[in-house]
Amino acid sequence: MIPKKRKTASGWTFSSNGSHTAIAVEHQPTFQETLLPSLEQLTSGTTEALQNGAYDEAISQSSHLIHELLKRAAGLLKLRHVAWNKKANIAEELGDALQMIEFNPLDIDGYLSAADIYSIQGKQQNVIDTLQKALDVPITDDLRNSIQHQIDAAKQRLDRRVDFIAESPHDVFSSIVHHINGDDAMNCIEVSHTWRNRLLQSPIPWRAAGSIVKSPVGYTKDSATYKLLPLISRHVEELNLVELDPQTMVLCIDMTRTQLFPRLRSLYIQHYSTTTPDPGDLSIYLYNALPYIALTLTTLVIDEPCNTIISLGCILSICRNLADLRCTVYSIADCHGDGVPISHTTSLTRICLSSRATALTNVLQLVQLSPNLQFLELDNYEGDILSVIKYQHCPRLIAIVINKESFEELEVHALMGSEFLKPAEPAKLQRLALPNVRSAQPLLPYLQRGTELLSTLLLEPVCEGTTLVDWQLLSSFSLPCLEYLNINTGHASAAFLECFPGMLRCCPNLKCFKLIGAIGDQNTQDTVISTTMANNIFDAVADLVSLTAELEFHHIDIRGSSFIRLLQQYDAKNGRRLGRLQIKKCKGVTANVLHTIGKVQALVELAVHGAEEEVTASDVAVFTRMIAEMTYLRYLTLSGMKFNDDAALGVAHSKVIDSNMAITVPGESGITLEGRTVLEKRFKKVDFQPY
């Protein structure tokens, strides 16, 4: 086969059967080598003069050559400068202009180009400095006069202050005020009459007027913020009346009746301050004002738990477009038999009710007349809510939160707002917090729509007359997105506890688990959950490989071997990590349990309340030394343990424990004054109580 010859960048090659063989060819000069002489050629004369000892001649030739090269470089920079200008690259164009000045200070073009770019950038002082240097260059009188005129113009622009708010076009002004909140706007309107008039005409900074009337000490009717409200009422979409003195609170509510609020969508009323007097019952003022804002009002929040008594029927009969109703008041008349009956279908998608004085016992009518209800939250509610809610009444319900404070999980409260819920069609359950539940059967229609969005479940089952049929439902549906599970078994039946391990196995992605039992004095009373039942639960929890964020047990019998096996899953040798572990007043906190806890090295937070009588101070000392080795630990709470000086030193020597955490040390536990001093220096709070 005849090899094929082809030309490449490095010369000619011959190819045969896909292989290439390079051969020696004559060197081809590059583009730069064709245009430019080599350094040896340029400096040959200077080199010869040096070799002959003619040093003055060498210096003269070198200086002349450098000057010529710089002039030519400046000429090339002019060409590249023009190219950058065509490409609208101001940064590169400015760089070339400054290099032109550096290479050839006697060329006026570099100065003029740099000054033009500085002027475009608004850097008037740089324009002046550059053109002042240009006047030192030999130029004609006409060009000198022109440059001086540019310097004078730049000085005028530098001295002039541009009022962007007053002079900017509407679109630019709107872009500016988009970044101004109510507090900033309040300061801006005091600058000048022009600013005041223009800002008051713009709706953008006044849509949410919460900061206008909010104050930690309360505004009075004579304050500038209160006087501003009538001027911006036509722009306000959200009006938040927070922590006002009583007279101003009443006047602001009444202002919605006397002033035009054509865009008001949200009204928030809160008096939760210890610095201002109680405004009393505001309901009468609210009822008088609502007819004037009812057409646009979609959100009403009343947080007046002291004296206010409201009627939901009265509010809903006036505000037919309400979608979000949240009330924390002294009493809700409709929910315990009084008040105006609700006689029409509502538009409510969110209902949050809390009555401080009386329990909420009558919400059936409200729920039945809210077919679009998605989020239901009731505090101080008595009874089983699932016996009231029917699927045919609320087919779009995706979150039910009842008596959330009874679950004692403050960190979960932030997750209970409707803003965290995901829109889905059809609607699927996402949040459940249910105390006093007698059966899971009412949840069946909701669960059949899909369980893939249910992420939070707080449940408190009761034992009255329940059977396996009531709870088997919970172990028949997969809960792939359930991440937080809080179960209070204080009043649970044996039927629920039998079904509970099966339910746990349906939660493969569970990250946080809290189990509460019913035990008062851990040394005298028995737990509701037997050791066998607890072992079944612990075995099911141990199989949850995603459970890495939190484990918490209250009043649970942990004496069985399954609890030890559960903790061993998080031993450093097994590779699983656990961030938070809390064991509070549980039976069976032995030295072996403490030693196993000490091996869970990845903990960030640890709380152990109470230990068995046979746990000695030496056992605790070993445990605290293991705690000191926990690299990531930041929060520690220990109580009800026998401490000695070694145990105190073990805790105090830890470099990673947060010094704000409390350690409760029994006073009669063998710890000396020296050990107590060590703890008191290390921690801000240490309680020494009799054991």
XYZ file of C-alpha atoms in Angstrom:
691
model
C 0.000 0.000 0.000
C 1.351 3.419 -0.960
C 1.509 5.700 2.056
C -0.394 8.960 1.827
C 1.448 12.189 2.356
C -0.246 15.085 4.171
C 0.969 18.340 5.642
C 0.668 19.122 9.358
C 1.621 22.067 11.534
C 4.982 20.466 12.303
C 5.867 19.274 8.795
C 5.064 16.431 6.365
C 4.008 12.999 7.585
C 3.358 9.752 5.763
C 0.413 7.588 6.795
C -0.082 3.890 6.171
C -2.725 1.673 7.772
C -3.698 4.426 10.180
C -0.176 5.000 11.590
C 1.798 8.248 11.344
C 5.556 8.566 10.955
C 7.211 11.974 11.309
C 10.165 12.775 9.029
C 12.644 15.586 9.181
C 11.665 18.593 7.062
C 12.890 22.098 6.646
C 11.801 24.501 9.449
C 8.862 26.738 8.500
C 9.063 30.300 9.977
C 6.178 31.376 12.223
C 4.070 34.515 11.755
C 5.955 36.356 14.492
C 9.341 35.308 13.067
C 8.328 36.618 9.636
C 7.308 40.067 10.949
C 9.785 40.717 13.750
C 13.571 40.547 13.748
C 15.165 38.460 16.439
C 16.610 40.004 19.611
C 20.121 39.193 18.372
C 19.490 41.167 15.175
C 18.122 44.185 17.076
C 20.939 44.297 19.590
C 23.846 43.341 17.343
C 25.210 46.897 17.237
C 24.925 47.362 20.996
C 26.581 43.993 21.597
C 29.488 44.872 19.287
C 30.009 48.216 21.068
C 30.148 46.463 24.446
C 32.661 43.936 23.161
C 34.857 46.773 21.850
C 34.649 48.674 25.162
C 32.616 51.555 23.690
C 30.264 51.828 26.642
C 28.892 55.305 25.894
C 27.990 54.199 22.382
C 26.297 51.047 23.795
C 24.191 53.171 26.193
C 23.230 55.582 23.402
C 22.218 52.810 21.003
C 20.218 50.983 23.709
C 18.346 54.143 24.730
C 17.475 54.967 21.137
C 16.307 51.382 20.502
C 14.122 51.331 23.643
C 12.523 54.659 22.687
C 11.722 53.419 19.202
C 10.303 50.129 20.480
C 8.038 51.951 22.960
C 6.763 54.268 20.209
C 5.957 51.288 18.016
C 4.313 49.486 20.943
C 2.183 52.570 21.573
C 1.131 52.515 17.919
C 0.086 48.864 18.224
C -1.823 49.683 21.416
C -3.784 52.307 19.468
C -4.903 49.659 17.012
C -5.866 47.216 19.756
C -7.586 50.039 21.643
C -9.812 50.660 18.613
C -10.620 46.947 18.407
C -11.659 46.843 22.088
C -13.817 49.913 21.458
C -15.629 48.144 18.632
C -16.246 45.189 20.932
C -17.549 47.548 23.688
C -15.029 46.168 26.208
C -14.455 49.284 28.317
C -12.110 47.649 30.833
C -9.640 46.445 28.177
C -9.990 49.701 26.265
C -9.054 51.694 29.369
C -6.099 49.402 30.053
C -4.692 49.999 26.569
C -5.189 53.777 26.884
C -3.202 53.879 30.127
C -0.424 51.758 28.577
C -0.300 54.170 25.626
C 0.405 56.973 28.096
C 3.073 54.890 29.833
C 4.855 53.867 26.603
C 4.665 57.254 24.910
C 3.946 60.114 27.375
C 4.195 62.697 24.549
C 1.307 61.178 22.553
C -1.917 63.069 23.342
C -4.178 60.247 22.096
C -3.662 58.103 25.193
C -4.749 60.918 27.525
C -7.842 61.781 25.507
C -8.937 58.131 25.224
C -8.529 57.495 28.968
C -10.432 60.690 29.826
C -13.349 59.692 27.579
C -13.638 56.301 29.301
C -13.453 57.833 32.779
C -16.231 60.232 31.786
C -18.443 57.328 30.677
C -17.820 55.644 34.045
C -18.775 58.816 35.901
C -15.284 59.192 37.443
C -15.008 62.952 37.042
C -11.975 63.352 39.294
C -10.047 60.843 37.146
C -11.073 62.837 34.049
C -9.658 65.998 35.591
C -6.377 64.384 36.678
C -5.793 62.740 33.277
C -6.492 65.899 31.253
C -4.300 67.997 33.559
C -1.383 65.737 32.609
C -2.332 66.115 28.938
C -1.753 69.882 29.172
C 1.967 69.179 29.733
C 2.212 67.574 26.280
C 3.287 69.788 23.357
C -0.021 70.435 21.515
C -1.669 73.199 19.494
C -3.426 76.103 21.179
C -6.828 75.005 19.858
C -6.420 71.520 21.309
C -5.181 73.011 24.584
C -8.302 75.208 24.822
C -10.516 72.212 24.057
C -8.876 70.146 26.822
C -9.246 73.016 29.288
C -12.939 73.249 28.402
C -13.330 69.490 29.143
C -11.587 69.976 32.501
C -13.979 72.796 33.438
C -17.006 70.698 32.444
C -15.776 67.771 34.549
C -15.325 70.079 37.546
C -18.912 71.296 37.164
C -20.204 67.761 37.027
C -18.119 66.893 40.080
C -19.532 69.812 42.088
C -23.113 69.079 41.094
C -25.107 66.624 43.296
C -27.617 64.578 41.344
C -30.887 63.790 43.134
C -31.627 60.359 41.731
C -35.000 60.093 43.466
C -36.171 63.425 42.059
C -34.716 63.156 38.546
C -34.803 59.455 37.672
C -37.481 58.229 35.236
C -40.362 56.159 36.563
C -38.896 52.738 35.713
C -35.565 53.564 37.393
C -37.351 55.036 40.409
C -39.487 51.896 40.739
C -36.364 49.734 40.641
C -34.852 51.803 43.477
C -37.880 51.720 45.775
C -38.201 47.954 45.323
C -35.224 47.741 47.701
C -36.767 50.090 50.294
C -38.858 48.720 53.163
C -41.265 50.649 55.342
C -38.613 51.771 57.841
C -36.311 53.049 55.076
C -39.200 54.827 53.387
C -40.099 56.516 56.683
C -36.589 57.993 56.827
C -36.561 58.913 53.136
C -39.739 61.000 53.230
C -38.076 63.271 55.792
C -35.291 64.223 53.339
C -37.229 66.727 51.217
C -40.699 67.609 49.967
C -39.785 66.122 46.574
C -38.839 62.787 48.093
C -41.905 62.794 50.319
C -44.339 63.483 47.467
C -42.788 60.973 45.103
C -42.515 58.173 47.665
C -46.061 58.674 48.914
C -47.308 58.311 45.336
C -45.558 54.951 44.935
C -47.327 51.841 46.296
C -44.189 49.691 46.410
C -42.675 50.534 49.851
C -46.040 50.755 51.590
C -47.632 47.453 50.594
C -46.702 45.874 53.918
C -47.267 48.523 56.575
C -46.253 46.333 59.478
C -43.088 48.239 60.250
C -44.963 51.515 60.075
C -46.875 50.929 63.284
C -44.763 48.279 64.993
C -42.701 49.265 67.998
C -41.269 47.483 71.016
C -42.557 50.298 73.226
C -45.735 51.215 71.350
C -46.573 54.249 69.246
C -49.007 56.954 70.269
C -51.597 58.731 68.123
C -49.276 61.764 67.975
C -46.371 59.862 66.406
C -45.278 60.460 62.820
C -45.878 56.829 61.920
C -49.506 56.951 62.961
C -50.071 60.229 61.103
C -48.567 58.722 57.958
C -51.073 55.860 57.771
C -53.931 57.895 56.190
C -51.539 59.123 53.476
C -50.528 55.620 52.385
C -53.803 53.769 53.021
C -54.546 53.438 49.295
C -51.281 51.503 48.836
C -51.336 49.222 51.906
C -51.862 45.510 51.245
C -50.702 44.193 54.632
C -51.468 46.086 57.843
C -49.765 44.790 60.997
C -50.793 46.447 64.269
C -48.318 45.157 66.824
C -47.602 46.245 70.401
C -49.403 49.575 70.281
C -50.718 51.554 73.201
C -54.452 50.879 73.696
C -55.696 54.180 72.281
C -53.580 53.921 69.142
C -54.585 50.278 68.619
C -58.261 51.253 68.704
C -57.688 54.288 66.452
C -55.756 52.219 63.877
C -58.521 49.619 63.720
C -61.096 52.384 63.437
C -59.035 54.025 60.685
C -59.853 51.133 58.346
C -63.439 52.355 58.627
C -62.754 56.068 58.099
C -59.962 55.796 55.502
C -59.953 54.075 52.130
C -57.934 50.813 52.082
C -58.828 49.494 48.608
C -55.926 46.979 48.452
C -55.875 45.639 52.002
C -55.507 41.843 51.897
C -54.036 41.046 55.319
C -54.822 42.455 58.787
C -52.661 41.378 61.735
C -53.588 42.523 65.251
C -51.317 41.633 68.155
C -50.953 42.981 71.673
C -48.381 40.800 73.321
C -46.294 43.374 75.142
C -45.479 43.824 78.804
C -44.548 47.465 78.183
C -47.984 48.732 77.117
C -51.366 48.502 78.854
C -53.920 45.899 77.836
C -56.281 47.373 75.210
C -59.209 45.287 76.475
C -61.792 43.602 74.258
C -61.200 44.799 70.692
C -63.992 42.798 69.081
C -66.532 45.634 68.928
C -64.065 47.896 67.078
C -63.141 45.038 64.766
C -66.777 44.266 63.905
C -67.361 47.938 63.020
C -64.282 48.084 60.778
C -64.573 44.779 58.906
C -67.455 45.797 56.552
C -65.207 48.472 55.014
C -62.359 46.084 54.152
C -64.276 42.827 53.707
C -64.226 42.795 49.892
C -60.420 42.537 49.651
C -59.503 40.977 53.011
C -58.236 37.387 52.666
C -56.108 37.020 55.828
C -57.119 37.949 59.380
C -54.819 37.271 62.337
C -55.919 38.206 65.871
C -53.437 37.571 68.674
C -55.092 39.086 71.759
C -55.195 36.347 74.420
C -56.006 38.594 77.378
C -59.554 39.937 77.117
C -60.804 39.673 73.546
C -63.858 37.491 72.905
C -64.734 36.937 69.252
C -67.480 35.300 67.259
C -66.361 33.393 64.180
C -69.894 33.534 62.826
C -69.891 37.332 63.000
C -66.483 37.620 61.306
C -67.266 35.126 58.532
C -70.681 36.614 57.833
C -68.958 39.915 57.061
C -65.744 38.702 55.372
C -66.934 36.207 52.779
C -63.529 36.106 50.999
C -61.403 35.129 54.004
C -59.003 32.293 53.177
C -56.740 32.454 56.236
C -58.178 32.897 59.750
C -55.887 32.703 62.795
C -57.215 33.636 66.235
C -55.500 33.403 69.616
C -57.968 35.072 71.979
C -59.430 34.843 75.446
C -62.526 33.075 74.205
C -64.189 32.030 70.945
C -67.916 32.242 71.513
C -68.955 29.912 68.688
C -66.767 27.042 69.875
C -68.600 26.540 73.154
C -72.206 27.146 72.178
C -72.537 30.954 72.040
C -72.031 33.449 69.229
C -73.549 33.864 65.782
C -74.127 30.580 63.915
C -72.200 30.080 60.665
C -74.813 29.767 57.951
C -72.875 29.759 54.679
C -69.996 27.934 53.007
C -66.669 29.644 53.716
C -63.594 30.175 51.516
C -61.211 29.217 54.306
C -58.110 27.200 53.434
C -56.410 27.709 56.796
C -57.958 27.746 60.289
C -55.863 28.250 63.427
C -57.836 28.725 66.648
C -56.703 28.999 70.255
C -58.965 29.912 73.180
C -57.203 30.606 76.477
C -60.231 30.643 78.769
C -62.453 27.844 77.504
C -61.822 24.633 75.619
C -62.759 24.368 71.953
C -65.530 21.822 71.894
C -67.732 22.850 68.980
C -65.838 23.166 65.698
C -67.856 20.678 63.677
C -70.008 23.309 61.954
C -66.998 25.419 60.935
C -65.133 22.410 59.519
C -68.173 21.113 57.635
C -68.695 24.503 55.957
C -65.063 24.812 54.788
C -64.711 22.416 51.816
C -61.427 24.020 50.698
C -59.789 23.636 54.105
C -56.143 22.527 53.836
C -54.594 23.460 57.186
C -56.356 22.997 60.541
C -54.702 23.934 63.836
C -56.569 23.907 67.159
C -55.129 24.558 70.619
C -56.944 23.789 73.867
C -59.183 21.361 72.019
C -60.931 18.608 73.933
C -61.770 15.328 72.290
C -60.732 13.230 69.320
C -60.606 15.484 66.269
C -60.759 12.505 63.910
C -64.252 11.743 65.156
C -65.321 15.229 64.032
C -63.531 15.590 60.695
C -65.084 13.644 57.843
C -63.459 13.157 54.481
C -66.563 14.311 52.603
C -66.431 17.642 54.468
C -62.708 18.402 53.981
C -61.390 16.449 50.988
C -58.457 18.853 50.502
C -57.094 18.655 54.057
C -53.317 18.139 54.126
C -52.347 19.202 57.680
C -54.003 18.691 61.069
C -52.250 20.062 64.159
C -54.088 19.695 67.474
C -52.772 20.897 70.858
C -49.197 21.057 69.591
C -47.924 22.394 72.918
C -48.843 19.103 74.572
C -46.146 17.375 72.521
C -43.432 19.551 74.082
C -41.481 19.822 70.854
C -40.750 23.493 70.358
C -38.408 22.860 67.428
C -41.283 21.257 65.513
C -43.537 24.276 65.828
C -41.705 26.111 63.060
C -42.584 23.301 60.667
C -46.276 23.571 61.298
C -46.959 26.702 59.243
C -48.841 26.421 55.978
C -45.923 28.077 54.173
C -44.013 24.783 54.519
C -46.698 22.707 52.847
C -46.294 21.525 49.284
C -49.074 22.066 46.750
C -50.337 18.769 45.428
C -53.254 17.611 43.344
C -55.040 15.651 44.610
C -54.402 16.960 48.126
C -52.348 14.570 50.274
C -51.620 14.580 53.986
C -48.326 16.235 54.924
C -48.510 17.160 58.655
C -50.389 15.424 61.475
C -50.294 16.255 65.195
C -53.144 14.350 66.873
C -53.689 13.867 70.611
C -56.466 11.752 72.149
C -56.791 9.517 69.075
C -58.993 6.463 69.580
C -58.705 5.024 66.092
C -56.793 5.582 62.878
C -59.725 4.458 60.748
C -60.981 8.034 59.981
C -57.612 8.677 58.283
C -58.188 5.893 55.750
C -59.720 8.098 52.973
C -56.860 10.583 53.311
C -54.164 7.901 53.304
C -55.685 6.212 50.272
C -55.046 9.373 48.245
C -51.327 8.878 48.827
C -48.836 8.962 51.674
C -45.740 10.056 49.783
C -45.880 13.623 51.176
C -46.506 12.877 54.865
C -43.334 14.103 56.576
C -44.341 14.855 60.193
C -46.492 12.703 62.492
C -47.170 13.418 66.174
C -49.598 10.930 67.699
C -51.060 10.351 71.164
C -53.306 7.266 71.096
C -55.710 6.472 73.944
C -56.631 3.067 75.270
C -60.389 3.359 75.732
C -62.062 0.510 73.840
C -59.544 0.213 71.005
C -58.697 -2.986 69.149
C -56.188 -4.145 66.560
C -58.611 -3.120 63.815
C -58.287 0.517 64.911
C -54.493 0.566 64.458
C -53.584 -2.021 61.809
C -54.198 0.689 59.224
C -50.968 2.444 60.286
C -48.836 -0.556 59.329
C -50.529 -1.143 55.976
C -49.361 2.039 54.216
C -45.792 2.883 53.235
C -44.642 6.288 54.531
C -41.584 6.980 52.360
C -41.262 10.690 53.234
C -41.952 10.501 56.967
C -38.934 12.100 58.651
C -40.241 13.110 62.085
C -42.232 10.743 64.330
C -43.344 11.634 67.857
C -45.433 9.000 69.685
C -46.824 9.503 73.184
C -47.797 6.070 74.491
C -48.738 7.278 77.976
C -52.353 6.165 77.505
C -51.904 3.771 74.610
C -53.591 0.400 74.473
C -51.858 -2.936 74.045
C -53.466 -3.118 70.586
C -51.641 0.035 69.452
C -48.322 -1.114 70.926
C -48.646 -4.429 69.117
C -49.121 -2.657 65.771
C -46.476 -0.013 66.403
C -43.332 -1.977 65.337
C -45.030 -2.764 62.017
C -45.716 0.938 61.543
C -42.048 1.755 62.175
C -41.002 -0.663 59.442
C -43.157 1.372 57.012
C -40.970 4.467 57.594
C -37.699 3.705 55.753
C -36.515 7.333 55.667
C -37.297 8.317 59.257
C -34.688 10.724 60.633
C -36.099 11.792 64.029
C -37.925 9.540 66.500
C -39.322 10.449 69.904
C -41.086 7.929 72.155
C -42.835 8.966 75.365
C -44.147 6.515 77.931
C -46.061 6.975 81.179
C -44.000 6.675 84.321
C -43.969 9.063 87.224
C -41.340 8.028 89.731
C -38.921 5.794 87.849
C -38.174 3.795 91.014
C -41.733 3.085 92.174
C -44.069 2.854 89.178
C -44.301 0.506 86.268
C -44.302 1.619 82.664
C -47.239 1.108 80.320
C -44.852 -0.432 77.763
C -43.599 -3.783 78.976
C -40.030 -4.908 78.483
C -41.090 -7.285 75.699
C -43.036 -4.577 73.860
C -40.139 -2.153 74.276
C -37.712 -4.716 72.849
C -39.926 -5.160 69.787
C -39.976 -1.406 69.278
C -36.201 -1.063 69.741
C -35.591 -3.874 67.239
C -37.758 -2.093 64.676
C -35.985 1.236 65.306
C -32.575 -0.433 64.895
C -33.533 -1.429 61.338
C -34.132 2.212 60.307
C -30.819 3.020 58.652
C -31.835 6.652 57.898
C -32.498 7.423 61.566
C -29.443 9.611 62.108
C -30.736 12.986 63.328
C -32.441 12.360 66.673
C -33.445 9.635 69.132
C -35.399 10.579 72.245
C -36.956 8.379 74.936
C -39.037 9.552 77.915
C -40.265 7.282 80.728
C -39.482 4.084 78.787
C -38.270 0.768 80.182
C -34.877 0.258 78.482
C -33.731 -2.711 80.596
C -34.002 -5.179 77.738
C -31.042 -6.213 75.599
C -32.604 -4.689 72.461
C -31.888 -1.130 73.627
C -28.185 -1.933 73.945
C -28.234 -3.434 70.441
C -29.959 -0.263 69.188
C -27.237 1.980 70.620
C -24.537 -0.297 69.247
C -25.805 0.479 65.738
C -24.318 3.973 66.249
C -20.998 2.769 67.596
C -18.118 4.393 65.740
C -17.070 0.951 64.447
C -20.395 0.427 62.639
C -20.223 3.654 60.646
C -23.749 4.942 61.435
C -23.973 8.424 62.928
C -26.462 9.918 65.382
C -26.655 13.647 66.034
C -28.908 13.898 69.089
C -29.714 11.424 71.884
C -31.970 12.125 74.869
C -32.835 9.599 77.588
C -35.108 11.137 80.221
C -36.294 9.342 83.364
C -36.163 5.915 81.800
C -35.917 2.648 83.732
C -32.723 0.707 83.224
C -30.030 3.417 82.839
C -27.207 1.175 84.075
C -23.446 1.473 83.868
C -23.550 -0.735 80.779
C -26.024 1.652 79.114
C -23.841 4.664 79.953
C -20.772 2.873 78.605
C -22.608 2.066 75.360
C -23.762 5.697 75.036
C -20.147 6.806 75.443
C -19.227 4.879 72.305
C -21.660 6.926 70.157
C -18.873 9.321 69.230
C -20.686 11.373 66.553
C -23.199 12.955 68.959
C -23.723 16.718 68.814
C -26.242 16.825 71.682
C -26.620 14.420 74.608
C -29.051 14.473 77.530
C -29.273 11.780 80.189
C -31.660 12.387 83.103
C -31.427 9.861 85.906
C -29.532 6.626 86.431
C -30.192 3.461 88.386
C -29.253 3.332 92.102
C -26.469 0.821 91.505
C -24.620 3.181 89.124
C -21.656 4.410 91.152
C -19.677 7.637 90.946
C -16.801 5.626 89.446
C -19.129 4.445 86.664
C -20.099 8.036 86.004
C -16.431 9.054 85.937
C -15.742 6.476 83.220
C -18.765 7.781 81.302
C -17.642 11.429 81.512
C -14.160 10.525 80.288
C -15.781 8.940 77.242
C -17.852 12.109 76.793
C -14.635 14.134 76.723
C -13.566 12.111 73.689
C -16.688 13.017 71.678
C -15.289 15.290 68.992
C -18.550 16.826 67.776
C -20.428 17.199 71.080
C -21.729 20.737 71.643
C -24.626 20.401 74.092
C -24.709 18.284 77.235
C -27.283 17.856 79.989
C -26.717 15.381 82.818
C -28.833 14.988 85.955
C -29.577 12.532 88.712
C -26.156 10.859 88.715
C -23.587 10.281 91.450
C -20.619 12.537 90.772
C -17.174 12.480 92.294
C -14.169 14.634 91.527
C -13.009 12.344 88.705
C -16.429 12.607 87.036
C -16.328 16.386 87.369
C -12.864 16.556 85.806
C -13.952 14.281 82.958
C -16.754 16.680 82.034
C -14.736 19.838 82.608
C -11.792 18.677 80.511
C -13.933 18.279 77.434
C -13.053 20.973 74.929
C -16.213 20.758 72.863
C -19.068 20.893 75.389
C -21.092 24.115 75.338
C -20.490 25.943 78.605
C -24.076 27.205 78.672
C -25.511 23.757 79.345
C -26.618 22.762 82.846
C -25.398 19.787 84.828
C -27.481 18.710 87.812
C -25.238 16.994 90.337
C -26.679 15.307 93.472
C -25.211 17.013 96.516
C -24.511 13.840 98.497
C -22.559 12.000 95.812
C -18.960 12.068 96.931
C -17.941 15.248 95.096
C -15.722 17.605 97.094
C -15.570 21.376 97.138
C -12.701 21.215 94.647
C -14.797 19.168 92.215
C -17.718 21.552 92.589
C -15.436 24.509 91.880
C -14.188 22.835 88.709
C -17.769 22.375 87.460
C -18.834 25.905 88.423
C -15.916 27.401 86.505
C -16.620 25.298 83.434
C -20.416 25.693 83.325
C -22.631 28.679 83.845
C -25.227 26.640 85.681
C -24.624 23.674 87.968
C -27.278 22.511 90.432
C -26.179 20.505 93.459
C -29.249 18.654 94.689
C -29.654 15.915 97.326
C -29.583 12.478 95.736
